[in-house]
Amino acid sequence: MDDQVFRVGIIGVGRMGADHAERLSRRIANARLVLVSDPDSARAEAVAGRYHGVRTASDALALIADDEVDGVVIASPGSVHEGQLLACIEHGKPTLCEKPLTMDSESALRVMRAEHAKGRSVVQVGFMRRFDPEYERMKELLGSGRFGRTLMLHNTHRNKDMPPSFRSEMIVRDSLVHEIDVARFLFGEEIEEITVLSPRPSSFAPEGVVDPQVSFFRMTGGGVVTNEVFVRNQVGYEVRCEAVGETGSVIAGRPATGLYTTSSGVAGAWGGTIPQDFRARFERAYDLELQAWVDASRAGSVVGPGAWDGYAATAVAEAGIESLASGQPVRVALVSPETLS
Ligand code: ISE
């Protein structure tokens, strides 16, 4: 496929899918958007109509089967990912699947087993922070030994606001899932235990929703990760990660200078502005992720987080949701890769 333009279909053209349609059509080399599908056919037509030569498919499975589609971006809700992934695997089509891979570890395991049975990796999971230049550089620095052994990570993950439908479990499965992958990526290890605590909710949290949440990961190598996830902070999108080693530390996502103060109603008071949305903060990371996926797919390989990473993150999130209910530590049980065959 190396010498041909990589033709892409996008399943789901809500906020994230429409964003990917724009980047594929404007900023990604050697690729072309050819087909989109969405249960809201008017929305699919509207997105397709923005670009030359883009059609709409009647549904996700028709898009996956279409001969004009070389690769698939899945940007539909996580609740429908399993069937779409299994179809992509069956058709042998390289797939970039937005997180979460699926909704629970059992369905994630079925996807991983199907890919293993097919004898070819085609699934890349949309953990785009791995492609963010700051996180990538942090990984290099931690791996260089310059700070000694990595002892801890401290993550902050704040959104400006979310709809009332974004419940406590979604804060774990859809938001904290990024910190789960960041911890696995930076430590190069699995998470063996997760604890999710429930501070007194913000007055902006809907009735019954635990927002913010504080959580802890224990890594298999003994390292610890602390996380604050707060998705209705009323200010903007703030994502930071501080890695602490035995002889030094490094922070990703910290403003360049000055006292960093934020307050609702005052757009960013640190001498700059605070992004209002994750697509602004990570636009470069998404572009690099999509370009890496296209380049790898054209070369017949998968780059970055694959099906195992999606399964492991889903299993940790599942344990996190259990801990959210009990407030107690929950151990993470992953299958051994050998059992996949
Ligand atoms: C959203 O789906 C994302 O992936 C963003 O990166 C994250 O910050 C946000 O909380 C999620 O809802």
Short mmCIF file of C-alpha atoms and ligand atoms in Angstrom, two decimals:
data_model
loop_
_atom_site.label_atom_id
_atom_site.label_comp_id
_atom_site.label_asym_id
_atom_site.label_seq_id
_atom_site.Cartn_x
_atom_site.Cartn_y
_atom_site.Cartn_z
CA MET A 1 0.00 0.00 0.00
CA ASP A 2 3.09 2.20 0.31
CA ASP A 3 2.70 3.97 -3.01
CA GLN A 4 -1.02 4.68 -2.74
CA VAL A 5 -2.96 7.31 -0.83
CA PHE A 6 -4.47 5.72 2.30
CA ARG A 7 -8.28 5.97 2.03
CA VAL A 8 -10.02 6.43 5.39
CA GLY A 9 -13.60 5.97 6.61
CA ILE A 10 -14.76 7.54 9.90
CA ILE A 11 -17.46 5.91 12.02
CA GLY A 12 -19.21 8.57 14.13
CA VAL A 13 -18.91 12.24 13.20
CA GLY A 14 -19.80 13.90 16.47
CA ARG A 15 -17.27 16.27 18.07
CA MET A 16 -14.27 13.91 17.90
CA GLY A 17 -15.08 12.29 14.54
CA ALA A 18 -15.72 15.66 12.87
CA ASP A 19 -12.37 16.84 14.27
CA HIS A 20 -10.62 13.83 12.73
CA ALA A 21 -12.42 14.47 9.40
CA GLU A 22 -11.00 17.99 9.40
CA ARG A 23 -7.43 16.88 10.23
CA LEU A 24 -7.50 14.01 7.72
CA SER A 25 -8.71 16.36 5.00
CA ARG A 26 -6.36 19.25 5.78
CA ARG A 27 -3.25 18.16 7.68
CA ILE A 28 -2.47 14.46 7.24
CA ALA A 29 -0.15 13.45 4.39
CA ASN A 30 -0.76 10.45 2.09
CA ALA A 31 -4.32 9.97 3.32
CA ARG A 32 -7.76 10.89 2.08
CA LEU A 33 -11.16 10.85 3.78
CA VAL A 34 -13.56 8.90 1.54
CA LEU A 35 -16.53 7.81 3.67
CA VAL A 36 -18.30 8.73 6.90
CA SER A 37 -21.15 7.11 8.81
CA ASP A 38 -23.28 8.26 11.73
CA PRO A 39 -26.69 7.17 13.10
CA ASP A 40 -27.65 10.83 12.57
CA SER A 41 -27.70 10.74 8.77
CA ALA A 42 -28.14 14.51 8.52
CA ARG A 43 -24.96 14.98 10.56
CA ALA A 44 -23.11 12.50 8.34
CA GLU A 45 -24.27 14.34 5.21
CA ALA A 46 -23.28 17.70 6.69
CA VAL A 47 -19.74 16.53 7.52
CA ALA A 48 -19.28 14.72 4.18
CA GLY A 49 -20.47 17.85 2.39
CA ARG A 50 -17.56 19.87 3.78
CA TYR A 51 -15.00 17.93 1.74
CA HIS A 52 -14.63 17.01 -1.93
CA GLY A 53 -15.52 13.46 -2.90
CA VAL A 54 -16.59 12.19 0.53
CA ARG A 55 -19.58 9.85 0.63
CA THR A 56 -21.83 8.68 3.46
CA ALA A 57 -22.38 5.01 4.31
CA SER A 58 -25.70 3.62 5.47
CA ASP A 59 -24.12 2.31 8.69
CA ALA A 60 -20.82 1.42 10.37
CA LEU A 61 -20.63 -2.15 9.03
CA ALA A 62 -21.23 -0.95 5.46
CA LEU A 63 -18.43 1.57 5.88
CA ILE A 64 -16.04 -1.11 7.16
CA ALA A 65 -16.89 -3.45 4.26
CA ASP A 66 -16.66 -0.75 1.59
CA ASP A 67 -13.94 -1.57 -0.97
CA GLU A 68 -12.95 2.09 -1.16
CA VAL A 69 -11.97 2.10 2.56
CA ASP A 70 -8.40 1.06 3.40
CA GLY A 71 -8.52 2.05 7.09
CA VAL A 72 -11.15 2.95 9.68
CA VAL A 73 -11.29 5.57 12.45
CA ILE A 74 -13.83 4.55 15.10
CA ALA A 75 -15.17 7.69 16.83
CA SER A 76 -18.51 6.25 17.92
CA PRO A 77 -19.54 5.80 21.57
CA GLY A 78 -17.57 3.14 23.47
CA SER A 79 -20.76 1.07 23.93
CA VAL A 80 -20.72 0.09 20.23
CA HIS A 81 -16.97 -0.38 19.73
CA GLU A 82 -16.85 -4.18 20.15
CA GLY A 83 -18.95 -5.09 17.08
CA GLN A 84 -17.25 -2.46 14.95
CA LEU A 85 -13.78 -3.61 16.00
CA LEU A 86 -14.61 -7.26 15.33
CA ALA A 87 -15.79 -6.31 11.83
CA CYS A 88 -12.62 -4.30 11.16
CA ILE A 89 -10.51 -7.26 12.30
CA GLU A 90 -12.52 -9.64 10.13
CA HIS A 91 -11.97 -7.38 7.10
CA GLY A 92 -8.29 -6.94 8.01
CA LYS A 93 -8.61 -3.13 7.98
CA PRO A 94 -6.17 -1.01 10.06
CA THR A 95 -8.26 0.71 12.73
CA LEU A 96 -7.69 3.71 14.97
CA CYS A 97 -10.24 3.29 17.77
CA GLU A 98 -10.97 6.22 20.08
CA LYS A 99 -10.77 5.30 23.75
CA PRO A 100 -12.13 3.36 25.49
CA LEU A 101 -11.40 0.21 23.46
CA THR A 102 -14.65 -1.29 24.77
CA MET A 103 -16.80 -0.92 27.91
CA ASP A 104 -15.41 -3.83 29.98
CA SER A 105 -12.52 -6.29 30.18
CA GLU A 106 -14.49 -9.29 28.85
CA SER A 107 -15.44 -7.52 25.59
CA ALA A 108 -11.92 -6.09 25.29
CA LEU A 109 -10.61 -9.64 25.67
CA ARG A 110 -12.90 -10.84 22.85
CA VAL A 111 -11.48 -8.12 20.58
CA MET A 112 -7.91 -9.03 21.50
CA ARG A 113 -8.56 -12.76 20.96
CA ALA A 114 -10.17 -12.07 17.55
CA GLU A 115 -7.16 -10.01 16.46
CA HIS A 116 -4.80 -12.74 17.73
CA ALA A 117 -6.77 -15.44 15.87
CA LYS A 118 -6.56 -13.42 12.67
CA GLY A 119 -2.78 -13.46 13.03
CA ARG A 120 -2.35 -9.75 12.32
CA SER A 121 -2.45 -6.65 14.54
CA VAL A 122 -4.72 -3.97 13.08
CA VAL A 123 -6.00 -2.11 16.17
CA GLN A 124 -4.45 1.14 17.43
CA VAL A 125 -6.17 2.82 20.40
CA GLY A 126 -6.60 6.60 20.59
CA PHE A 127 -4.40 7.29 23.62
CA MET A 128 -3.10 10.42 21.91
CA ARG A 129 -1.02 11.72 24.84
CA ARG A 130 1.69 9.22 23.84
CA PHE A 131 2.10 11.37 20.71
CA ASP A 132 2.11 14.70 22.57
CA PRO A 133 5.67 16.13 22.30
CA GLU A 134 5.83 16.88 26.05
CA TYR A 135 4.77 13.40 27.14
CA GLU A 136 7.03 11.86 24.52
CA ARG A 137 10.01 13.90 25.82
CA MET A 138 9.08 13.03 29.41
CA LYS A 139 9.21 9.33 28.48
CA GLU A 140 12.68 9.83 26.95
CA LEU A 141 13.96 11.69 30.03
CA LEU A 142 12.63 9.08 32.46
CA GLY A 143 14.15 6.34 30.35
CA SER A 144 17.55 8.09 30.21
CA GLY A 145 18.21 7.47 33.93
CA ARG A 146 18.83 11.22 34.46
CA PHE A 147 16.36 11.23 37.39
CA GLY A 148 17.14 7.78 38.70
CA ARG A 149 14.24 5.35 39.18
CA THR A 150 10.78 6.87 38.65
CA LEU A 151 9.06 6.86 42.04
CA MET A 152 5.77 8.69 41.49
CA LEU A 153 3.55 10.44 38.98
CA HIS A 154 1.12 13.20 39.94
CA ASN A 155 -1.61 13.81 37.37
CA THR A 156 -4.12 16.65 37.09
CA HIS A 157 -6.92 16.29 34.56
CA ARG A 158 -9.59 19.01 34.49
CA ASN A 159 -12.32 19.79 31.96
CA LYS A 160 -14.30 23.03 31.99
CA ASP A 161 -17.71 21.38 32.02
CA MET A 162 -19.61 18.23 31.03
CA PRO A 163 -23.29 17.44 30.34
CA PRO A 164 -25.32 15.92 33.20
CA SER A 165 -25.17 12.59 31.32
CA PHE A 166 -21.42 12.41 32.07
CA ARG A 167 -21.79 10.36 35.23
CA SER A 168 -19.28 9.20 37.88
CA GLU A 169 -18.41 5.98 36.05
CA MET A 170 -17.69 7.90 32.82
CA ILE A 171 -15.19 10.07 34.68
CA VAL A 172 -13.25 6.83 35.26
CA ARG A 173 -13.88 5.04 31.94
CA ASP A 174 -13.65 8.11 29.61
CA SER A 175 -11.41 10.59 31.41
CA LEU A 176 -9.19 8.85 33.99
CA VAL A 177 -8.49 6.25 31.27
CA HIS A 178 -5.94 8.71 29.84
CA GLU A 179 -4.02 8.77 33.13
CA ILE A 180 -4.22 4.97 33.22
CA ASP A 181 -2.51 4.79 29.83
CA VAL A 182 -0.02 7.58 30.72
CA ALA A 183 1.03 5.64 33.84
CA ARG A 184 1.51 2.39 31.84
CA PHE A 185 3.35 4.34 29.10
CA LEU A 186 5.73 6.30 31.37
CA PHE A 187 6.50 3.46 33.80
CA GLY A 188 6.50 0.76 31.11
CA GLU A 189 4.68 -1.44 33.59
CA GLU A 190 1.17 -2.61 34.43
CA ILE A 191 -1.07 -1.16 37.15
CA GLU A 192 -1.66 -3.82 39.81
CA GLU A 193 -4.06 -1.91 42.10
CA ILE A 194 -6.37 1.10 41.85
CA THR A 195 -8.18 3.10 44.56
CA VAL A 196 -10.74 5.77 43.70
CA LEU A 197 -11.83 8.19 46.46
CA SER A 198 -14.84 10.51 46.44
CA PRO A 199 -14.19 14.02 47.80
CA ARG A 200 -17.22 16.16 48.56
CA PRO A 201 -18.57 16.87 45.05
CA SER A 202 -18.41 20.34 43.52
CA SER A 203 -21.70 22.24 43.67
CA PHE A 204 -21.55 22.13 39.84
CA ALA A 205 -21.71 18.32 39.83
CA PRO A 206 -25.18 16.92 38.99
CA GLU A 207 -27.05 15.18 41.82
CA GLY A 208 -25.42 11.83 42.59
CA VAL A 209 -22.29 12.42 40.49
CA VAL A 210 -18.88 12.20 42.16
CA ASP A 211 -16.89 15.04 40.57
CA PRO A 212 -13.99 15.61 41.31
CA GLN A 213 -12.46 12.20 41.92
CA VAL A 214 -9.06 11.42 43.44
CA SER A 215 -7.40 8.10 42.62
CA PHE A 216 -4.19 6.15 43.24
CA PHE A 217 -2.46 3.52 41.15
CA ARG A 218 0.10 1.07 42.48
CA MET A 219 2.44 -0.06 39.68
CA THR A 220 3.84 -3.59 39.45
CA GLY A 221 7.36 -2.18 40.02
CA GLY A 222 6.34 -0.41 43.25
CA GLY A 223 5.82 3.10 41.87
CA VAL A 224 2.70 5.11 42.83
CA VAL A 225 0.49 7.44 40.79
CA THR A 226 -1.86 10.09 42.20
CA ASN A 227 -4.64 11.54 40.04
CA GLU A 228 -7.14 14.35 40.33
CA VAL A 229 -9.87 14.22 37.69
CA PHE A 230 -12.30 17.14 37.80
CA VAL A 231 -14.50 17.51 34.73
CA ARG A 232 -16.59 20.57 35.75
CA ASN A 233 -13.93 23.03 36.99
CA GLN A 234 -15.68 26.03 35.36
CA VAL A 235 -12.32 27.43 34.15
CA GLY A 236 -10.87 25.43 31.26
CA TYR A 237 -8.94 22.38 30.20
CA GLU A 238 -5.93 21.73 32.43
CA VAL A 239 -3.88 18.55 32.04
CA ARG A 240 -0.54 18.21 33.80
CA CYS A 241 1.73 15.34 34.73
CA GLU A 242 4.68 15.57 37.12
CA ALA A 243 7.06 12.63 37.19
CA VAL A 244 9.26 12.36 40.32
CA GLY A 245 12.45 10.31 40.24
CA GLU A 246 15.09 9.61 42.87
CA THR A 247 17.21 12.58 41.74
CA GLY A 248 14.89 14.96 39.91
CA SER A 249 11.48 15.61 38.39
CA VAL A 250 9.85 16.76 35.17
CA ILE A 251 6.44 18.34 34.49
CA ALA A 252 4.41 18.12 31.30
CA GLY A 253 1.63 20.65 30.73
CA ARG A 254 2.88 23.39 33.05
CA PRO A 255 2.71 27.02 31.87
CA ALA A 256 6.10 28.54 31.06
CA THR A 257 6.34 31.18 33.79
CA GLY A 258 4.66 33.01 36.64
CA LEU A 259 2.23 32.11 39.36
CA TYR A 260 -0.40 29.81 37.95
CA THR A 261 -3.75 30.97 39.32
CA THR A 262 -7.09 30.08 37.86
CA SER A 263 -10.60 31.20 38.78
CA SER A 264 -13.96 30.70 37.18
CA GLY A 265 -15.11 33.69 35.15
CA VAL A 266 -11.55 34.90 34.63
CA ALA A 267 -10.15 33.25 31.54
CA GLY A 268 -6.70 32.09 32.62
CA ALA A 269 -4.73 34.33 34.99
CA TRP A 270 -1.22 32.99 34.57
CA GLY A 271 -0.08 35.46 31.92
CA GLY A 272 -1.62 33.38 29.18
CA THR A 273 -4.89 31.64 28.53
CA ILE A 274 -6.16 28.25 29.56
CA PRO A 275 -7.46 26.10 26.69
CA GLN A 276 -11.22 25.65 26.94
CA ASP A 277 -11.25 22.20 25.43
CA PHE A 278 -9.10 19.08 25.06
CA ARG A 279 -9.05 19.42 21.28
CA ALA A 280 -7.17 22.71 21.54
CA ARG A 281 -4.69 21.49 24.18
CA PHE A 282 -3.89 18.26 22.29
CA GLU A 283 -4.44 19.32 18.66
CA ARG A 284 -0.77 18.63 17.82
CA ALA A 285 -0.90 15.27 19.60
CA TYR A 286 -3.99 14.22 17.61
CA ASP A 287 -2.32 15.31 14.35
CA LEU A 288 0.85 13.35 15.18
CA GLU A 289 -1.24 10.34 16.25
CA LEU A 290 -3.25 10.28 13.00
CA GLN A 291 -0.14 10.77 10.85
CA ALA A 292 1.67 7.98 12.69
CA TRP A 293 -1.37 5.69 12.25
CA VAL A 294 -1.55 6.42 8.48
CA ASP A 295 2.19 5.93 8.01
CA ALA A 296 2.21 2.67 9.99
CA SER A 297 -0.92 1.35 8.25
CA ARG A 298 0.53 2.06 4.80
CA ALA A 299 3.60 0.09 5.90
CA GLY A 300 1.41 -2.77 7.17
CA SER A 301 2.09 -2.29 10.88
CA VAL A 302 0.58 -0.80 14.06
CA VAL A 303 2.25 2.02 16.02
CA GLY A 304 1.77 3.13 19.62
CA PRO A 305 -0.97 1.67 21.86
CA GLY A 306 -2.46 -1.54 20.49
CA ALA A 307 -5.23 -3.90 21.51
CA TRP A 308 -3.37 -5.10 24.63
CA ASP A 309 -3.00 -1.49 25.83
CA GLY A 310 -6.70 -0.94 25.23
CA TYR A 311 -7.57 -4.13 27.12
CA ALA A 312 -5.26 -3.34 30.06
CA ALA A 313 -6.63 0.22 30.38
CA THR A 314 -10.20 -1.10 30.22
CA ALA A 315 -9.47 -3.67 32.94
CA VAL A 316 -7.98 -0.97 35.21
CA ALA A 317 -10.94 1.34 34.58
CA GLU A 318 -13.31 -1.53 35.39
CA ALA A 319 -11.50 -2.07 38.70
CA GLY A 320 -11.58 1.70 39.24
CA ILE A 321 -15.37 1.78 38.89
CA GLU A 322 -15.58 -1.01 41.48
CA SER A 323 -13.32 0.97 43.81
CA LEU A 324 -15.38 4.12 43.24
CA ALA A 325 -18.36 2.25 44.65
CA SER A 326 -16.51 0.81 47.67
CA GLY A 327 -13.79 3.39 48.31
CA GLN A 328 -11.47 0.43 48.78
CA PRO A 329 -8.36 -0.61 46.80
CA VAL A 330 -9.14 -3.08 44.00
CA ARG A 331 -6.50 -5.33 42.50
CA VAL A 332 -6.32 -5.53 38.69
CA ALA A 333 -6.41 -9.04 37.20
CA LEU A 334 -5.05 -9.19 33.63
CA VAL A 335 -4.92 -12.37 31.56
CA SER A 336 -1.43 -13.49 30.61
CA PRO A 337 -0.64 -12.85 26.92
CA GLU A 338 0.12 -16.57 26.51
CA THR A 339 -3.55 -17.43 27.06
CA LEU A 340 -4.61 -15.49 23.97
CA SER A 341 -3.94 -18.37 21.61
C1 ISE B 1 -12.60 13.17 26.32
O1 ISE B 1 -13.25 12.07 25.70
C2 ISE B 1 -11.14 13.08 26.04
O2 ISE B 1 -10.62 12.14 25.48
C3 ISE B 1 -10.36 14.16 26.66
O3 ISE B 1 -8.97 13.99 26.37
C4 ISE B 1 -10.57 14.11 28.15
O4 ISE B 1 -9.88 15.17 28.75
C5 ISE B 1 -12.05 14.28 28.46
O5 ISE B 1 -12.20 14.25 29.86
C6 ISE B 1 -12.81 13.14 27.81
O6 ISE B 1 -14.18 13.29 28.08
#
